[in-house]
mmCIF file of C-alpha atoms in Angstrom:
data_model
loop_
_atom_site.group_PDB
_atom_site.id
_atom_site.type_symbol
_atom_site.label_atom_id
_atom_site.label_comp_id
_atom_site.label_asym_id
_atom_site.label_seq_id
_atom_site.Cartn_x
_atom_site.Cartn_y
_atom_site.Cartn_z
ATOM 1 C CA GLY A 1 0.000 0.000 0.000
ATOM 2 C CA ASN A 2 0.953 3.633 -0.310
ATOM 3 C CA VAL A 3 1.061 6.106 2.549
ATOM 4 C CA THR A 4 2.128 9.712 2.907
ATOM 5 C CA THR A 5 4.572 10.869 5.551
ATOM 6 C CA ASP A 6 3.384 13.154 8.312
ATOM 7 C CA ARG A 7 5.082 16.475 9.116
ATOM 8 C CA ASP A 8 7.781 14.583 11.070
ATOM 9 C CA GLY A 9 8.576 12.385 8.070
ATOM 10 C CA VAL A 10 6.923 9.287 9.574
ATOM 11 C CA ALA A 11 4.730 7.004 7.470
ATOM 12 C CA ILE A 12 2.578 4.330 9.119
ATOM 13 C CA LEU A 13 0.893 1.507 7.254
ATOM 14 C CA SER A 14 -1.514 -0.716 9.208
ATOM 15 C CA LEU A 15 -2.493 -4.056 7.723
ATOM 16 C CA PRO A 16 -4.629 -6.771 9.282
ATOM 17 C CA LEU A 17 -2.650 -10.003 9.077
ATOM 18 C CA VAL A 18 -5.598 -12.351 8.743
ATOM 19 C CA VAL A 19 -3.759 -15.438 7.557
ATOM 20 C CA GLU A 20 -1.101 -17.277 9.534
ATOM 21 C CA GLY A 21 2.250 -17.050 7.844
ATOM 22 C CA THR A 22 5.503 -15.171 7.372
ATOM 23 C CA TYR A 23 5.384 -11.749 5.740
ATOM 24 C CA HIS A 24 8.276 -9.693 4.379
ATOM 25 C CA PHE A 25 8.043 -5.907 4.157
ATOM 26 C CA THR A 26 10.221 -3.177 2.721
ATOM 27 C CA ALA A 27 9.553 0.524 2.458
ATOM 28 C CA SER A 28 10.737 2.770 -0.295
ATOM 29 C CA VAL A 29 10.623 6.491 -0.878
ATOM 30 C CA VAL A 30 10.341 7.702 -4.430
ATOM 31 C CA GLY A 31 12.817 10.491 -5.012
ATOM 32 C CA ASP A 32 12.200 13.819 -6.655
ATOM 33 C CA ASN A 33 14.257 16.919 -7.502
ATOM 34 C CA PHE A 34 15.134 17.416 -3.825
ATOM 35 C CA TYR A 35 15.405 13.879 -2.398
ATOM 36 C CA GLU A 36 17.040 10.640 -3.492
ATOM 37 C CA SER A 37 15.049 7.415 -3.754
ATOM 38 C CA VAL A 38 15.612 5.201 -0.709
ATOM 39 C CA GLU A 39 14.625 1.644 0.192
ATOM 40 C CA THR A 40 14.710 0.156 3.708
ATOM 41 C CA ASN A 41 16.023 -3.216 4.742
ATOM 42 C CA GLU A 42 13.503 -6.029 4.716
ATOM 43 C CA VAL A 43 11.468 -6.572 7.881
ATOM 44 C CA THR A 44 10.004 -10.031 8.568
ATOM 45 C CA VAL A 45 6.769 -10.434 10.520
ATOM 46 C CA VAL A 46 5.455 -13.843 11.597
ATOM 47 C CA ALA A 47 1.678 -13.920 12.105
ATOM 48 C CA ARG A 48 0.311 -16.768 14.204
ATOM 49 C CA LYS A 49 -3.243 -17.899 14.742
ATOM 50 C CA HIS A 50 -4.893 -17.188 18.079
ATOM 51 C CA ILE A 51 -5.163 -20.203 20.364
ATOM 52 C CA THR A 52 -8.683 -20.767 21.665
ATOM 53 C CA ASP A 53 -9.809 -22.642 24.743
ATOM 54 C CA ILE A 54 -13.266 -24.189 25.046
ATOM 55 C CA SER A 55 -15.146 -25.559 28.024
ATOM 56 C CA LEU A 56 -18.450 -27.431 27.606
ATOM 57 C CA GLU A 57 -21.085 -27.742 30.318
ATOM 58 C CA VAL A 58 -24.553 -29.243 30.512
ATOM 59 C CA SER A 59 -26.664 -26.361 31.783
ATOM 60 C CA ALA A 60 -29.921 -28.248 32.199
ATOM 61 C CA PRO A 61 -29.787 -31.974 32.883
ATOM 62 C CA PRO A 62 -31.873 -34.177 30.620
ATOM 63 C CA LEU A 63 -34.789 -35.686 32.448
ATOM 64 C CA ALA A 64 -36.257 -37.826 29.736
ATOM 65 C CA VAL A 65 -36.521 -38.319 26.011
ATOM 66 C CA ASP A 66 -38.081 -35.316 24.203
ATOM 67 C CA GLU A 67 -37.103 -32.851 26.952
ATOM 68 C CA ASP A 68 -34.682 -30.029 26.151
ATOM 69 C CA ILE A 69 -31.041 -30.473 27.064
ATOM 70 C CA ARG A 70 -29.044 -27.215 27.120
ATOM 71 C CA PHE A 71 -25.307 -27.137 26.476
ATOM 72 C CA THR A 72 -23.121 -24.093 27.132
ATOM 73 C CA ALA A 73 -19.712 -23.710 25.520
ATOM 74 C CA ILE A 74 -17.361 -21.037 26.879
ATOM 75 C CA VAL A 75 -14.748 -19.952 24.305
ATOM 76 C CA THR A 76 -11.811 -17.846 25.472
ATOM 77 C CA GLU A 77 -8.254 -16.862 24.691
ATOM 78 C CA GLU A 78 -5.466 -15.288 26.676
ATOM 79 C CA ASP A 79 -4.906 -11.656 25.705
ATOM 80 C CA ALA A 80 -1.330 -11.467 24.393
ATOM 81 C CA ILE A 81 -0.716 -8.065 25.982
ATOM 82 C CA THR A 82 -2.538 -8.145 29.335
ATOM 83 C CA GLY A 83 -2.564 -11.904 29.976
ATOM 84 C CA GLU A 84 -6.275 -11.697 30.849
ATOM 85 C CA ILE A 85 -8.651 -14.443 29.765
ATOM 86 C CA VAL A 86 -11.222 -12.901 27.418
ATOM 87 C CA GLY A 87 -14.410 -14.234 25.828
ATOM 88 C CA LEU A 88 -14.430 -14.322 22.040
ATOM 89 C CA TYR A 89 -17.113 -12.910 19.738
ATOM 90 C CA GLY A 90 -18.358 -14.283 16.443
ATOM 91 C CA LEU A 91 -16.609 -17.661 16.385
ATOM 92 C CA ASP A 92 -18.732 -20.619 15.318
ATOM 93 C CA VAL A 93 -19.044 -23.554 17.716
ATOM 94 C CA GLU A 94 -20.195 -26.858 16.261
ATOM 95 C CA PHE A 95 -22.087 -29.169 18.638
ATOM 96 C CA SER A 96 -22.049 -32.845 17.693
ATOM 97 C CA ASP A 97 -22.961 -36.282 18.977
ATOM 98 C CA GLU A 98 -20.549 -39.208 18.850
ATOM 99 C CA GLY A 99 -19.514 -40.189 15.369
ATOM 100 C CA GLY A 100 -19.464 -36.584 14.177
ATOM 101 C CA ASN A 101 -23.236 -36.234 13.794
ATOM 102 C CA VAL A 102 -23.557 -32.412 13.795
ATOM 103 C CA LEU A 103 -26.455 -31.289 15.966
ATOM 104 C CA GLY A 104 -26.075 -27.561 15.335
ATOM 105 C CA THR A 105 -23.722 -24.604 14.991
ATOM 106 C CA VAL A 106 -23.939 -21.469 17.147
ATOM 107 C CA SER A 107 -21.811 -18.274 17.105
ATOM 108 C CA THR A 108 -20.203 -17.031 20.294
ATOM 109 C CA ASN A 109 -21.341 -13.844 21.988
ATOM 110 C CA ASN A 110 -18.906 -12.603 24.639
ATOM 111 C CA GLY A 111 -17.385 -16.080 24.665
ATOM 112 C CA VAL A 112 -20.663 -17.992 25.139
ATOM 113 C CA ALA A 113 -22.393 -20.321 22.685
ATOM 114 C CA MET A 114 -25.578 -22.005 23.930
ATOM 115 C CA PHE A 115 -27.278 -24.896 22.171
ATOM 116 C CA SER A 116 -30.455 -26.787 23.120
ATOM 117 C CA THR A 117 -31.795 -30.019 21.718
ATOM 118 C CA ASN A 118 -34.460 -32.592 22.476
ATOM 119 C CA GLY A 119 -33.396 -34.863 19.656
ATOM 120 C CA LEU A 120 -31.127 -37.263 21.528
ATOM 121 C CA GLY A 121 -32.220 -40.863 21.829
ATOM 122 C CA ILE A 122 -32.316 -42.972 24.947
ATOM 123 C CA GLY A 123 -28.916 -43.991 26.298
ATOM 124 C CA GLU A 124 -25.451 -42.601 26.796
ATOM 125 C CA HIS A 125 -24.114 -39.852 24.557
ATOM 126 C CA THR A 126 -20.831 -38.047 24.197
ATOM 127 C CA ILE A 127 -21.546 -34.488 23.109
ATOM 128 C CA SER A 128 -18.701 -32.391 21.713
ATOM 129 C CA ALA A 129 -18.377 -28.664 21.154
ATOM 130 C CA GLN A 130 -15.672 -27.584 18.729
ATOM 131 C CA VAL A 131 -14.552 -24.090 17.748
ATOM 132 C CA VAL A 132 -14.598 -23.980 13.942
ATOM 133 C CA GLU A 133 -11.100 -23.078 12.743
ATOM 134 C CA THR A 134 -10.723 -19.775 10.903
ATOM 135 C CA PRO A 135 -7.779 -18.120 9.179
ATOM 136 C CA THR A 136 -6.980 -16.336 12.480
ATOM 137 C CA TYR A 137 -8.158 -18.799 15.174
ATOM 138 C CA HIS A 138 -7.153 -22.393 15.875
ATOM 139 C CA SER A 139 -9.833 -24.950 16.627
ATOM 140 C CA SER A 140 -10.338 -26.398 20.112
ATOM 141 C CA ILE A 141 -12.713 -29.071 21.398
ATOM 142 C CA ASP A 142 -14.311 -30.277 24.625
ATOM 143 C CA SER A 143 -16.902 -32.953 25.345
ATOM 144 C CA VAL A 144 -19.258 -34.223 28.035
ATOM 145 C CA ASP A 145 -20.867 -37.601 28.621
ATOM 146 C CA ILE A 146 -24.593 -37.638 29.381
ATOM 147 C CA GLN A 147 -27.317 -40.230 29.779
ATOM 148 C CA VAL A 148 -30.847 -39.761 28.441
ATOM 149 C CA LEU A 149 -33.524 -41.838 30.152
ATOM 150 C CA LEU A 150 -36.793 -43.096 28.740
ATOM 151 C CA TYR A 151 -38.607 -41.322 31.558
ATOM 152 C CA PRO A 152 -37.564 -39.513 34.730
ATOM 153 C CA ILE A 153 -37.117 -41.479 37.918
ATOM 154 C CA ILE A 154 -39.637 -40.334 40.538
ATOM 155 C CA LYS A 155 -38.815 -40.851 44.209
ATOM 156 C CA LEU A 156 -41.391 -40.174 46.882
ATOM 157 C CA GLY A 157 -40.119 -38.540 50.027
ATOM 158 C CA LEU A 158 -41.352 -39.530 53.472
ATOM 159 C CA ASP A 159 -43.375 -36.320 53.542
ATOM 160 C CA GLY A 160 -45.146 -37.257 50.289
ATOM 161 C CA SER A 161 -43.066 -34.871 48.139
ATOM 162 C CA GLU A 162 -41.856 -35.989 44.737
ATOM 163 C CA GLN A 163 -38.231 -35.784 43.687
ATOM 164 C CA VAL A 164 -37.269 -36.177 40.031
ATOM 165 C CA THR A 165 -33.818 -37.631 39.509
ATOM 166 C CA ASN A 166 -31.657 -38.442 36.561
ATOM 167 C CA LEU A 167 -28.150 -39.698 35.935
ATOM 168 C CA ILE A 168 -25.853 -37.238 34.205
ATOM 169 C CA GLN A 169 -22.072 -37.461 33.852
ATOM 170 C CA GLY A 170 -22.006 -40.353 36.296
ATOM 171 C CA TYR A 171 -23.713 -38.385 39.104
ATOM 172 C CA GLU A 172 -27.257 -38.582 40.290
ATOM 173 C CA THR A 173 -28.871 -35.169 39.979
ATOM 174 C CA THR A 174 -31.996 -34.414 42.007
ATOM 175 C CA ILE A 175 -34.481 -31.746 40.968
ATOM 176 C CA LYS A 176 -37.051 -30.792 43.585
#
């Protein structure tokens, strides 16, 4: 690109490096009647993709077939300057069942992608959430194991109250 120098003779060119790779830059000044033409030494810039981190949680435990199960994926990266962990915007997260059966794709908003489904069959499932790789972001993946029951288990308390339970991730979850 071409830029003009400011009053101090400084020229700044800003380019978004959107693809991982090695870039080589030189700058040259076209001479005129008062100044000679000059070319700088080559400068090498290495652009790397951002490394993402993803964490998948089951936000609402499945009680039975045909009931909604909500999954929440948290997608973050470490800020290269401050070292803070920040949520990422606009990255696609693909939710899938074992065997790569894609259940849906959701974009992140402040690092959060939420997906709900009631389409899982009875039995154990491994659900994965994967950040879709882009030219500037690496992919990352996390998964959870869940169990969908044919119907909820109802336990009657001594006081006559009902407690609905379900097995999720190897733990018995009670909903009162």
